[in-house]
Amino acid sequence: MHPFITICGDTVPTYLLCGVAGLAVSIFVAIRLLTRLHALRESFGCMLMSVPVILLGGRAFSALSLAIDQLVHTGAVELASVLTKGGIVYWGGLIAYVATVFLVCHVRKVATRPVFDVLAVCIPVFHSIARIGCYCAGCCYGIESDVFGLPYRTSSCEPIVPRIPVQLIEAAFESLLAMELFRRFNDRTQTDAFESNRSSLIESYFASYACFRFMIEFLRGDAIRGVYFGLSFSQYVSLFVLMAMTLRRHQRTRGHVAGIDSNRQCRSP
């Protein structure tokens, strides 16, 4: 645990530093990929102007999680504590950001498929670096384990105990996912398949991350995430996202089959 780092004599929160570094690297990757698609001028603005919504969405989901926790355990919600306590929930920031990019693209009449395929690569790049900040800050930590744990302290006043480094595990997963999505992105640019019936890469990211997040939550040890009926708040969100992605894929498959049948009828004498 290293919550602060000294740079040129100034003390900087490690979590903030990792977040800024992740954002900078993801912006660099986005610029390179959009340039390859000849869509930098029309698309980059839609992505960049939507960034502030990440904080709003993350805080909103945090407040919602705290409100549900209070409602379950006390039967009432203290609005003041809900709005002032808590942190930033990744799911909230992610969903709010993607939804905002979608709306901005439609308002500005920008094609969404290339934008979302680029975002599918950039988002895990950002999150993989930001999760390292979580490990250093002492948040989002794992359960105690003498077998798979690393020496870890959740705060300066807490003892060092072996905990599963779920933050580093998630950072590694996001890095591998980013590389896989980048490989698929390259395949699509070479075949010019952005407008095909295949699912967008952002849908693949949502589905893959939702599955991983649902499983890794069982190894989390921080109580602030909220656990209700055996599942955490993030696990319920992950299930909702998985159902939404499954429904989306089902609708696309039905539409694709209907299109094939229509073409066959048009060609038949």
Backbone as numpy.savetxt, mean C-alpha at the origin, in Angstrom:
# Nx Ny Nz CAx CAy CAz Cx Cy Cz
16.45 -0.81 17.11 15.61 0.38 17.11 16.49 1.63 17.11
16.32 2.47 16.08 17.07 3.72 15.96 16.09 4.81 15.52
15.33 5.38 16.48 14.27 6.34 16.11 14.80 7.63 15.52
16.06 7.98 15.79 16.63 9.22 15.29 18.00 8.96 14.69
18.33 9.80 13.72 19.64 9.72 13.08 20.19 11.13 12.96
21.48 11.27 13.13 22.13 12.58 13.09 22.75 12.81 11.71
22.37 13.91 11.08 22.88 14.27 9.76 23.41 15.70 9.83
24.70 15.84 9.66 25.34 17.16 9.69 25.02 17.91 10.99
24.99 17.18 12.08 24.74 17.80 13.37 23.28 17.95 13.73
22.38 17.67 12.81 20.94 17.78 13.07 20.34 16.41 13.31
19.43 16.32 14.29 18.75 15.07 14.60 17.46 14.97 13.80
17.33 13.90 13.04 16.17 13.71 12.15 15.50 12.39 12.51
14.15 12.38 12.61 13.45 11.10 12.86 13.71 10.13 11.71
14.11 8.92 12.04 14.43 7.92 11.02 13.21 7.57 10.19
12.03 7.52 10.84 10.80 7.20 10.12 10.54 8.23 9.02
10.70 9.52 9.37 10.50 10.59 8.39 11.52 10.50 7.28
12.77 10.22 7.64 13.83 10.13 6.64 13.55 9.00 5.65
13.14 7.84 6.16 12.83 6.71 5.28 11.62 7.00 4.40
10.63 7.69 4.97 9.46 8.04 4.18 9.80 8.97 3.03
10.62 9.98 3.32 11.04 10.93 2.27 11.91 10.23 1.23
12.79 9.35 1.71 13.65 8.60 0.78 12.82 7.70 -0.12
11.83 7.02 0.47 10.96 6.16 -0.32 10.18 6.94 -1.36
9.69 8.12 -0.96 8.94 8.96 -1.89 9.84 9.44 -3.02
11.07 9.83 -2.69 11.99 10.32 -3.71 12.35 9.23 -4.72
12.61 8.03 -4.22 12.96 6.93 -5.12 11.78 6.54 -5.99
10.58 6.50 -5.41 9.40 6.14 -6.19 9.08 7.20 -7.25
9.31 8.47 -6.94 9.10 9.53 -7.93 10.10 9.38 -9.07
11.34 9.06 -8.73 12.36 8.85 -9.77 11.97 7.70 -10.69
11.50 6.59 -10.09 11.08 5.44 -10.89 9.88 5.81 -11.76
8.93 6.56 -11.20 7.75 6.96 -11.96 8.13 7.81 -13.18
9.05 8.73 -12.99 9.48 9.59 -14.10 10.12 8.75 -15.20
10.96 7.80 -14.82 11.62 6.96 -15.82 10.61 6.11 -16.59
9.66 5.51 -15.88 8.69 4.63 -16.55 7.72 5.43 -17.41
7.27 6.57 -16.91 6.36 7.40 -17.71 7.05 7.95 -18.95
8.34 8.24 -18.82 9.10 8.72 -19.98 9.17 7.63 -21.06
9.34 6.38 -20.63 9.35 5.26 -21.58 8.02 5.14 -22.31
6.94 5.50 -21.63 5.60 5.41 -22.24 5.22 6.69 -22.99
6.12 7.69 -22.98 5.84 8.99 -23.61 4.57 9.61 -22.99
4.43 9.44 -21.67 3.24 9.95 -20.99 3.61 10.80 -19.78
4.84 11.26 -19.71 5.29 12.00 -18.52 4.52 13.30 -18.34
4.37 14.08 -19.40 3.77 15.40 -19.27 2.31 15.32 -18.85
1.57 14.38 -19.38 0.13 14.33 -19.09 -0.20 13.53 -17.84
0.67 12.62 -17.44 0.34 11.70 -16.34 1.00 12.04 -15.02
2.21 12.57 -15.05 2.95 12.77 -13.82 2.26 13.76 -12.89
1.64 14.78 -13.47 0.93 15.77 -12.65 -0.21 15.14 -11.88
-0.92 14.20 -12.50 -2.04 13.52 -11.82 -1.54 12.73 -10.62
-0.37 12.12 -10.76 0.18 11.33 -9.67 0.71 12.23 -8.55
1.39 13.31 -8.94 2.05 14.15 -7.94 1.05 14.97 -7.13
0.04 15.53 -7.77 -0.91 16.37 -7.05 -1.80 15.57 -6.10
-1.80 14.25 -6.23 -2.61 13.41 -5.36 -1.87 12.94 -4.11
-0.57 13.22 -4.02 0.24 12.74 -2.91 -0.26 13.21 -1.54
-0.66 14.50 -1.36 -1.11 14.93 -0.03 -2.29 14.12 0.51
-3.05 13.50 -0.36 -4.21 12.73 0.09 -3.77 11.50 0.89
-2.54 11.07 0.70 -2.04 9.90 1.43 -2.15 10.13 2.94
-1.74 11.30 3.38 -1.81 11.62 4.81 -3.24 11.69 5.30
-4.11 12.28 4.49 -5.52 12.40 4.88 -6.18 11.03 4.99
-5.94 10.19 3.98 -6.51 8.85 4.01 -5.97 8.00 5.13
-4.65 8.11 5.36 -4.03 7.35 6.44 -4.55 7.76 7.81
-4.73 9.06 8.02 -5.27 9.54 9.28 -6.74 9.17 9.44
-7.49 9.20 8.34 -8.91 8.86 8.40 -9.10 7.40 8.81
-8.28 6.51 8.24 -8.39 5.10 8.60 -7.93 4.86 10.04
-6.95 5.63 10.49 -6.51 5.52 11.87 -7.62 5.94 12.82
-8.29 7.04 12.50 -9.40 7.50 13.33 -10.54 6.49 13.33
-10.80 5.89 12.16 -11.86 4.89 12.07 -11.52 3.67 12.92
-10.26 3.25 12.88 -9.83 2.10 13.67 -9.98 2.37 15.16
-9.58 3.56 15.60 -9.70 3.92 17.02 -11.17 4.03 17.43
-12.00 4.56 16.55 -13.43 4.69 16.86 -14.08 3.32 17.02
-13.74 2.39 16.13 -14.27 1.03 16.23 -13.79 0.37 17.51
-12.52 0.58 17.86 -11.96 -0.01 19.06 -12.68 0.50 20.31
-12.93 1.80 20.35 -13.64 2.37 21.50 -15.08 1.88 21.55
-15.69 1.78 20.39 -17.09 1.34 20.34 -17.24 -0.11 20.79
-16.28 -0.95 20.42 -16.34 -2.36 20.79 -16.09 -2.56 22.28
-15.13 -1.81 22.83 -14.72 -2.04 24.21 -15.47 -1.18 25.24
-15.94 -0.02 24.85 -16.61 0.86 25.81 -18.04 1.19 25.44
-18.42 0.93 24.19 -19.78 1.23 23.76 -20.00 2.68 23.40
-18.95 3.50 23.42 -19.06 4.92 23.07 -17.77 5.35 22.38
-17.86 6.46 21.65 -16.71 6.99 20.91 -16.37 8.37 21.44
-15.12 8.56 21.87 -14.63 9.87 22.28 -14.01 10.55 21.07
-14.75 11.48 20.51 -14.33 12.10 19.25 -12.99 12.79 19.36
-12.73 13.44 20.48 -11.48 14.19 20.65 -10.28 13.26 20.60
-10.35 12.14 21.31 -9.22 11.21 21.32 -9.07 10.51 19.97
-10.17 10.25 19.29 -10.11 9.61 17.98 -9.38 10.49 16.97
-9.63 11.80 17.05 -9.04 12.72 16.08 -7.60 13.11 16.41
-7.21 12.98 17.67 -5.87 13.44 18.06 -4.88 12.30 18.25
-5.35 11.10 18.56 -4.46 9.98 18.79 -4.30 9.15 17.52
-3.45 8.14 17.60 -3.25 7.26 16.46 -2.18 7.78 15.51
-1.98 7.05 14.44 -0.95 7.42 13.47 -1.51 7.45 12.06
-0.78 6.82 11.15 -1.18 6.77 9.74 -1.31 5.31 9.33
-2.49 4.91 8.90 -2.74 3.54 8.46 -2.43 3.43 6.97
-1.56 2.50 6.61 -1.13 2.38 5.21 -2.29 2.12 4.26
-3.18 1.22 4.65 -4.31 0.92 3.78 -5.11 2.18 3.45
-5.32 3.03 4.44 -6.10 4.25 4.21 -5.41 5.18 3.23
-4.11 5.39 3.42 -3.38 6.25 2.51 -3.33 5.70 1.10
-3.16 4.37 0.99 -3.08 3.74 -0.33 -4.41 3.85 -1.09
-5.49 3.48 -0.43 -6.80 3.51 -1.09 -7.18 4.94 -1.47
-6.95 5.89 -0.56 -7.29 7.28 -0.85 -6.46 7.82 -2.01
-5.18 7.45 -2.05 -4.31 7.95 -3.12 -4.72 7.40 -4.48
-4.94 6.10 -4.56 -5.31 5.48 -5.84 -6.65 6.02 -6.32
-7.60 6.18 -5.40 -8.91 6.72 -5.79 -8.78 8.15 -6.29
-7.94 8.95 -5.64 -7.75 10.34 -6.06 -7.08 10.42 -7.42
-6.07 9.60 -7.65 -5.41 9.57 -8.96 -6.41 9.21 -10.05
-7.28 8.25 -9.75 -8.30 7.84 -10.72 -9.22 9.02 -11.07
-9.68 9.75 -10.06 -10.58 10.89 -10.29 -9.87 12.01 -11.05
-8.63 12.31 -10.66 -7.90 13.37 -11.33 -7.65 13.02 -12.79
-7.31 11.77 -13.06 -7.09 11.34 -14.44 -8.36 11.50 -15.28
-9.51 11.15 -14.72 -10.76 11.29 -15.46 -11.11 12.75 -15.69
-10.87 13.59 -14.71 -11.15 15.02 -14.89 -10.25 15.62 -15.96
-8.99 15.22 -15.97 -8.04 15.75 -16.94 -8.00 14.95 -18.23
-8.88 13.92 -18.32 -8.98 13.08 -19.52 -7.64 12.42 -19.86
-7.04 11.82 -18.86 -5.77 11.10 -19.02 -6.04 9.60 -18.91
-5.44 8.82 -19.79 -5.62 7.36 -19.76 -5.12 6.80 -18.43
-5.96 5.99 -17.80 -5.64 5.49 -16.46 -4.78 4.22 -16.47
-4.89 3.38 -17.49 -4.18 2.10 -17.47 -2.66 2.28 -17.36
-2.01 3.08 -18.22 -0.56 3.25 -18.07 -0.19 3.87 -16.72
-0.99 4.82 -16.24 -0.70 5.47 -14.96 -0.72 4.45 -13.83
-1.74 3.61 -13.80 -1.86 2.64 -12.71 -0.82 1.52 -12.82
-0.42 1.18 -14.03 0.63 0.18 -14.16 1.97 0.72 -13.65
2.21 2.01 -13.86 3.41 2.64 -13.31 3.31 2.71 -11.79
2.16 3.08 -11.28 1.96 3.16 -9.83 2.15 1.80 -9.17
1.76 0.74 -9.86 1.89 -0.60 -9.30 3.35 -0.94 -9.01
4.27 -0.35 -9.77 5.69 -0.56 -9.51 6.20 0.40 -8.44
5.73 1.64 -8.49 6.24 2.68 -7.59 5.76 2.51 -6.16
4.53 2.07 -5.96 3.98 1.97 -4.61 4.76 0.99 -3.74
5.02 -0.24 -4.19 5.83 -1.14 -3.35 7.26 -0.67 -3.17
7.80 0.08 -4.13 9.13 0.66 -3.95 9.12 1.61 -2.76
8.13 2.49 -2.73 7.99 3.43 -1.62 7.80 2.70 -0.29
6.90 1.74 -0.28 6.55 1.08 0.98 7.69 0.23 1.52
8.48 -0.36 0.63 9.60 -1.18 1.09 10.62 -0.35 1.87
10.82 0.89 1.45 11.77 1.77 2.16 11.12 2.34 3.42
9.85 2.70 3.33 9.16 3.28 4.48 9.05 2.29 5.62
8.88 1.00 5.32 8.75 -0.02 6.36 10.05 -0.16 7.17
11.17 0.13 6.56 12.44 0.13 7.31 12.39 1.22 8.37
11.75 2.34 8.04 11.56 3.40 9.01 10.71 2.96 10.18
9.70 2.11 9.91 8.87 1.57 10.99 9.72 0.73 11.93
10.61 -0.07 11.37 11.48 -0.91 12.20 12.38 -0.06 13.09
12.90 1.01 12.53 13.79 1.89 13.30 13.03 2.69 14.35
11.79 3.06 14.05 11.01 3.90 14.96 10.41 3.13 16.12
10.29 1.82 15.98 9.71 1.01 17.05 8.21 0.82 16.94
7.65 1.04 15.76 6.21 0.85 15.57 5.95 -0.37 14.68
4.71 -0.81 14.65 4.30 -1.92 13.78 5.15 -3.17 14.04
5.52 -3.40 15.29 6.45 -4.47 15.62 5.75 -5.82 15.71
6.58 -6.88 15.75 6.06 -8.24 15.77 5.93 -8.81 17.16
5.43 -10.02 17.21 5.25 -10.71 18.48 6.60 -11.21 19.00
6.65 -11.53 20.27 7.87 -12.07 20.86 8.09 -13.50 20.38
9.34 -13.82 20.07 9.68 -15.16 19.60 11.16 -15.43 19.87
11.44 -16.48 20.62 12.81 -16.85 20.89 13.46 -17.58 19.71
12.64 -18.08 18.79 13.15 -18.85 17.65 13.44 -17.96 16.45
12.46 -17.12 16.07 12.60 -16.31 14.86 12.78 -14.82 15.17
12.89 -14.47 16.43 12.96 -13.07 16.81 14.36 -12.48 16.75
14.42 -11.16 16.61 15.65 -10.40 16.71 15.56 -9.50 17.94
16.66 -9.19 18.59 16.61 -8.30 19.75 15.99 -6.96 19.36
14.96 -6.57 20.10 14.21 -5.38 19.69 13.63 -4.68 20.90
13.57 -3.36 20.83 13.00 -2.53 21.88 11.95 -1.62 21.26
10.74 -1.67 21.76 9.64 -0.88 21.18 9.69 0.58 21.59
10.37 0.89 22.67 10.57 2.28 23.10 11.78 2.32 24.03
12.26 3.51 24.31 13.47 3.65 25.13 13.28 3.19 26.56
12.03 3.14 27.02 11.76 2.73 28.40 11.38 1.25 28.51
11.34 0.53 27.39 10.97 -0.87 27.39 12.22 -1.75 27.30
12.16 -2.95 27.86 13.32 -3.85 27.79 13.50 -4.43 26.39
14.69 -4.89 26.10 14.97 -5.52 24.81 14.53 -6.98 24.87
13.67 -7.37 23.94 13.18 -8.74 23.86 13.24 -9.20 22.41
13.34 -10.50 22.16 13.36 -10.99 20.77 11.97 -10.92 20.14
11.85 -10.21 19.05 10.57 -10.08 18.34 10.76 -10.39 16.86
9.73 -10.96 16.26 9.77 -11.24 14.82 9.81 -9.92 14.07
10.80 -9.69 13.21 10.94 -8.40 12.50 9.95 -8.29 11.34
8.68 -8.15 11.67 7.66 -8.13 10.62 7.84 -6.94 9.68
8.38 -5.84 10.20 8.60 -4.68 9.32 9.61 -5.00 8.23
10.69 -5.67 8.60 11.71 -6.03 7.61 11.21 -7.12 6.66
10.40 -8.04 7.19 9.81 -9.07 6.33 8.91 -8.41 5.29
8.11 -7.43 5.73 7.23 -6.74 4.79 8.02 -5.92 3.79
9.11 -5.30 4.24 9.96 -4.54 3.32 10.55 -5.45 2.25
10.98 -6.66 2.65 11.53 -7.61 1.69 10.46 -8.07 0.71
9.25 -8.35 1.22 8.16 -8.77 0.33 7.83 -7.68 -0.68
7.74 -6.44 -0.22 7.42 -5.33 -1.13 8.50 -5.16 -2.19
9.75 -5.37 -1.81 10.84 -5.27 -2.79 10.72 -6.33 -3.86
10.45 -7.57 -3.45 10.28 -8.66 -4.41 9.06 -8.43 -5.30
7.98 -7.92 -4.70 6.77 -7.64 -5.47 7.02 -6.54 -6.48
7.77 -5.52 -6.09 8.10 -4.43 -7.02 8.89 -4.96 -8.20
9.84 -5.85 -7.95 10.64 -6.42 -9.04 9.79 -7.26 -9.98
8.86 -8.04 -9.43 7.98 -8.86 -10.26 7.05 -7.99 -11.10
6.49 -6.95 -10.51 5.61 -6.07 -11.25 6.38 -5.26 -12.29
7.63 -4.94 -12.00 8.47 -4.25 -12.98 8.75 -5.16 -14.18
8.98 -6.45 -13.89 9.18 -7.41 -14.98 7.94 -7.47 -15.87
6.77 -7.54 -15.25 5.53 -7.59 -16.03 5.28 -6.28 -16.76
5.69 -5.18 -16.16 5.57 -3.88 -16.82 6.42 -3.86 -18.09
7.63 -4.38 -18.01 8.49 -4.43 -19.19 7.88 -5.29 -20.28
7.28 -6.42 -19.90 6.63 -7.28 -20.89 5.51 -6.54 -21.59
4.76 -5.74 -20.85 3.63 -5.03 -21.45 4.10 -3.90 -22.36
5.17 -3.23 -22.00 5.67 -2.17 -22.88 6.21 -2.74 -24.17
6.75 -3.94 -24.12 7.29 -4.57 -25.32 6.20 -5.10 -26.24
5.06 -5.49 -25.65 3.96 -6.04 -26.46 2.83 -5.03 -26.68
2.99 -3.82 -26.07 1.97 -2.78 -26.21 0.61 -3.30 -25.78
0.58 -3.91 -24.59 -0.64 -4.58 -24.13 -1.38 -3.82 -23.04
-1.19 -2.52 -22.94 -1.83 -1.77 -21.86 -3.34 -1.69 -22.04
-3.82 -1.78 -23.24 -5.26 -1.66 -23.47 -5.92 -3.02 -23.70
-5.25 -4.09 -23.32 -5.81 -5.41 -23.51 -6.79 -5.74 -22.39
-7.36 -6.94 -22.46 -8.32 -7.38 -21.46 -7.65 -7.91 -20.19
-6.34 -7.94 -20.17 -5.66 -8.41 -18.96 -5.84 -7.40 -17.84
-5.80 -7.89 -16.61 -5.97 -7.02 -15.46 -4.80 -6.05 -15.37
-5.06 -4.87 -14.82 -4.01 -3.89 -14.65 -3.07 -4.34 -13.55
-1.85 -3.86 -13.59 -0.87 -4.26 -12.59 -1.25 -3.77 -11.20
-1.96 -2.66 -11.11 -2.35 -2.15 -9.80 -3.32 -3.11 -9.12
-4.15 -3.78 -9.89 -5.04 -4.78 -9.32 -4.24 -5.97 -8.80
-3.21 -6.35 -9.54 -2.33 -7.43 -9.08 -1.64 -7.04 -7.79
-1.22 -5.78 -7.70 -0.57 -5.33 -6.46 -1.54 -5.39 -5.29
-2.74 -4.87 -5.47 -3.73 -4.88 -4.39 -4.00 -6.30 -3.91
-4.20 -7.21 -4.85 -4.52 -8.59 -4.48 -3.35 -9.26 -3.77
-2.14 -9.06 -4.30 -0.95 -9.69 -3.71 -0.67 -9.14 -2.32
-0.74 -7.81 -2.18 -0.45 -7.22 -0.89 -1.53 -7.55 0.13
-2.78 -7.61 -0.30 -3.86 -7.94 0.63 -3.66 -9.35 1.20
-3.28 -10.30 0.36 -3.02 -11.66 0.83 -1.87 -11.68 1.83
-0.79 -10.99 1.47 0.37 -10.96 2.36 0.04 -10.26 3.67
-0.64 -9.13 3.58 -0.94 -8.35 4.79 -1.86 -9.13 5.73
-2.80 -9.87 5.17 -3.69 -10.66 6.00 -2.88 -11.68 6.80
-1.90 -12.32 6.18 -1.12 -13.34 6.86 -0.12 -12.75 7.85
0.57 -11.69 7.46 1.61 -11.13 8.32 1.02 -10.50 9.57
-0.25 -10.11 9.52 -0.88 -9.50 10.69 -0.94 -10.46 11.88
-0.95 -11.75 11.62 -0.96 -12.73 12.72 0.34 -12.69 13.51
1.39 -12.11 12.92 2.68 -12.01 13.59 2.91 -10.65 14.22
1.95 -9.75 14.09 2.07 -8.42 14.68 1.82 -8.47 16.18
2.55 -7.63 16.93 2.39 -7.62 18.37 1.94 -6.30 18.95
1.73 -5.28 18.12 1.30 -3.98 18.63 -0.21 -3.96 18.78
-0.68 -3.51 19.94 -2.10 -3.53 20.24 -2.85 -2.38 19.58
-2.14 -1.31 19.16 -2.81 -0.14 18.63 -3.52 -0.42 17.31
-3.13 -1.49 16.62 -3.75 -1.79 15.32 -5.19 -2.22 15.47
-5.60 -2.63 16.66 -7.00 -3.01 16.90 -7.30 -4.42 16.45
-7.78 -5.27 17.37 -8.15 -6.64 17.05 -9.58 -6.87 17.50
-10.43 -7.33 16.57 -11.84 -7.55 16.86 -12.24 -8.93 16.35
-12.73 -9.76 17.26 -13.17 -11.11 16.92 -12.06 -11.93 16.25
-10.84 -11.75 16.74 -9.72 -12.56 16.27 -8.98 -12.00 15.07
-9.49 -10.94 14.44 -8.83 -10.34 13.29 -8.58 -8.85 13.54
-7.50 -8.34 12.97 -7.17 -6.93 13.14 -7.94 -6.08 12.13
-7.91 -4.78 12.36 -8.57 -3.84 11.46 -8.01 -3.98 10.04
-6.70 -4.09 9.92 -6.07 -4.23 8.60 -6.45 -5.53 7.92
-6.69 -6.58 8.70 -7.10 -7.85 8.10 -8.51 -7.75 7.52
-9.39 -7.04 8.20 -10.73 -6.83 7.64 -10.65 -6.02 6.34
-9.80 -5.00 6.34 -9.62 -4.21 5.11 -9.03 -5.09 4.01
-8.08 -5.95 4.36 -7.47 -6.84 3.37 -8.51 -7.77 2.76
-9.41 -8.30 3.58 -10.48 -9.17 3.07 -11.40 -8.39 2.13
-11.73 -7.16 2.50 -12.57 -6.33 1.64 -11.89 -6.08 0.29
-10.59 -5.77 0.32 -9.85 -5.52 -0.92 -9.80 -6.77 -1.78
-9.58 -7.92 -1.17 -9.55 -9.18 -1.92 -10.89 -9.46 -2.59
-11.98 -9.23 -1.87 -13.30 -9.43 -2.46 -13.53 -8.47 -3.61
-13.09 -7.23 -3.46 -13.26 -6.24 -4.52 -12.45 -6.63 -5.76
-11.22 -7.10 -5.57 -10.39 -7.51 -6.70 -10.94 -8.76 -7.38
-11.49 -9.68 -6.58 -12.09 -10.89 -7.14 -13.32 -10.55 -7.97
-14.13 -9.64 -7.45 -15.32 -9.20 -8.19 -14.93 -8.49 -9.47
-13.90 -7.67 -9.39 -13.43 -6.95 -10.57 -12.94 -7.93 -11.65
-12.20 -8.95 -11.24 -11.71 -9.95 -12.20 -12.87 -10.74 -12.80
-13.86 -11.05 -11.97 -15.03 -11.79 -12.47 -15.78 -10.96 -13.49
-15.95 -9.68 -13.23 -16.65 -8.81 -14.19 -15.88 -8.70 -15.49
-14.55 -8.60 -15.41 -13.74 -8.50 -16.62 -13.83 -9.79 -17.43
-13.81 -10.93 -16.75 -13.90 -12.22 -17.44 -15.24 -12.36 -18.16
-16.32 -11.98 -17.48 -17.64 -12.05 -18.10 -17.73 -11.12 -19.30
-17.15 -9.92 -19.16 -17.18 -8.99 -20.28 -16.37 -9.48 -21.45
-15.23 -10.13 -21.16 -14.38 -10.66 -22.22 -15.09 -11.79 -22.95
-15.75 -12.70 -22.20 -16.48 -13.80 -22.81 -17.64 -13.29 -23.63
-18.35 -12.28 -23.12 -19.48 -11.70 -23.85 -19.01 -11.07 -25.15
-17.81 -10.43 -25.11 -17.27 -9.82 -26.32 -16.91 -10.86 -27.37
-16.35 -12.00 -26.92 -16.01 -13.08 -27.85 -17.27 -13.65 -28.49
-18.31 -13.88 -27.68 -19.56 -14.42 -28.21 -20.19 -13.46 -29.21
-20.10 -12.16 -28.89 -20.66 -11.15 -29.81 -19.94 -11.17 -31.14
-18.62 -11.28 -31.12 -17.85 -11.31 -32.35 -18.16 -12.55 -33.18
-18.37 -13.68 -32.51 -18.70 -14.92 -33.21 -20.06 -14.81 -33.88
-21.02 -14.17 -33.21 -22.35 -14.01 -33.80 -22.30 -13.09 -35.01
-21.45 -12.05 -34.92 -21.33 -11.11 -36.04 -20.70 -11.77 -37.27
-19.80 -12.74 -37.04 -19.11 -13.39 -38.14 -19.87 -14.54 -38.73
-20.84 -15.07 -37.95 -21.59 -16.22 -38.46 -22.54 -15.79 -39.57
-22.70 -16.63 -40.61 -23.56 -16.25 -41.76 -25.03 -16.27 -41.39
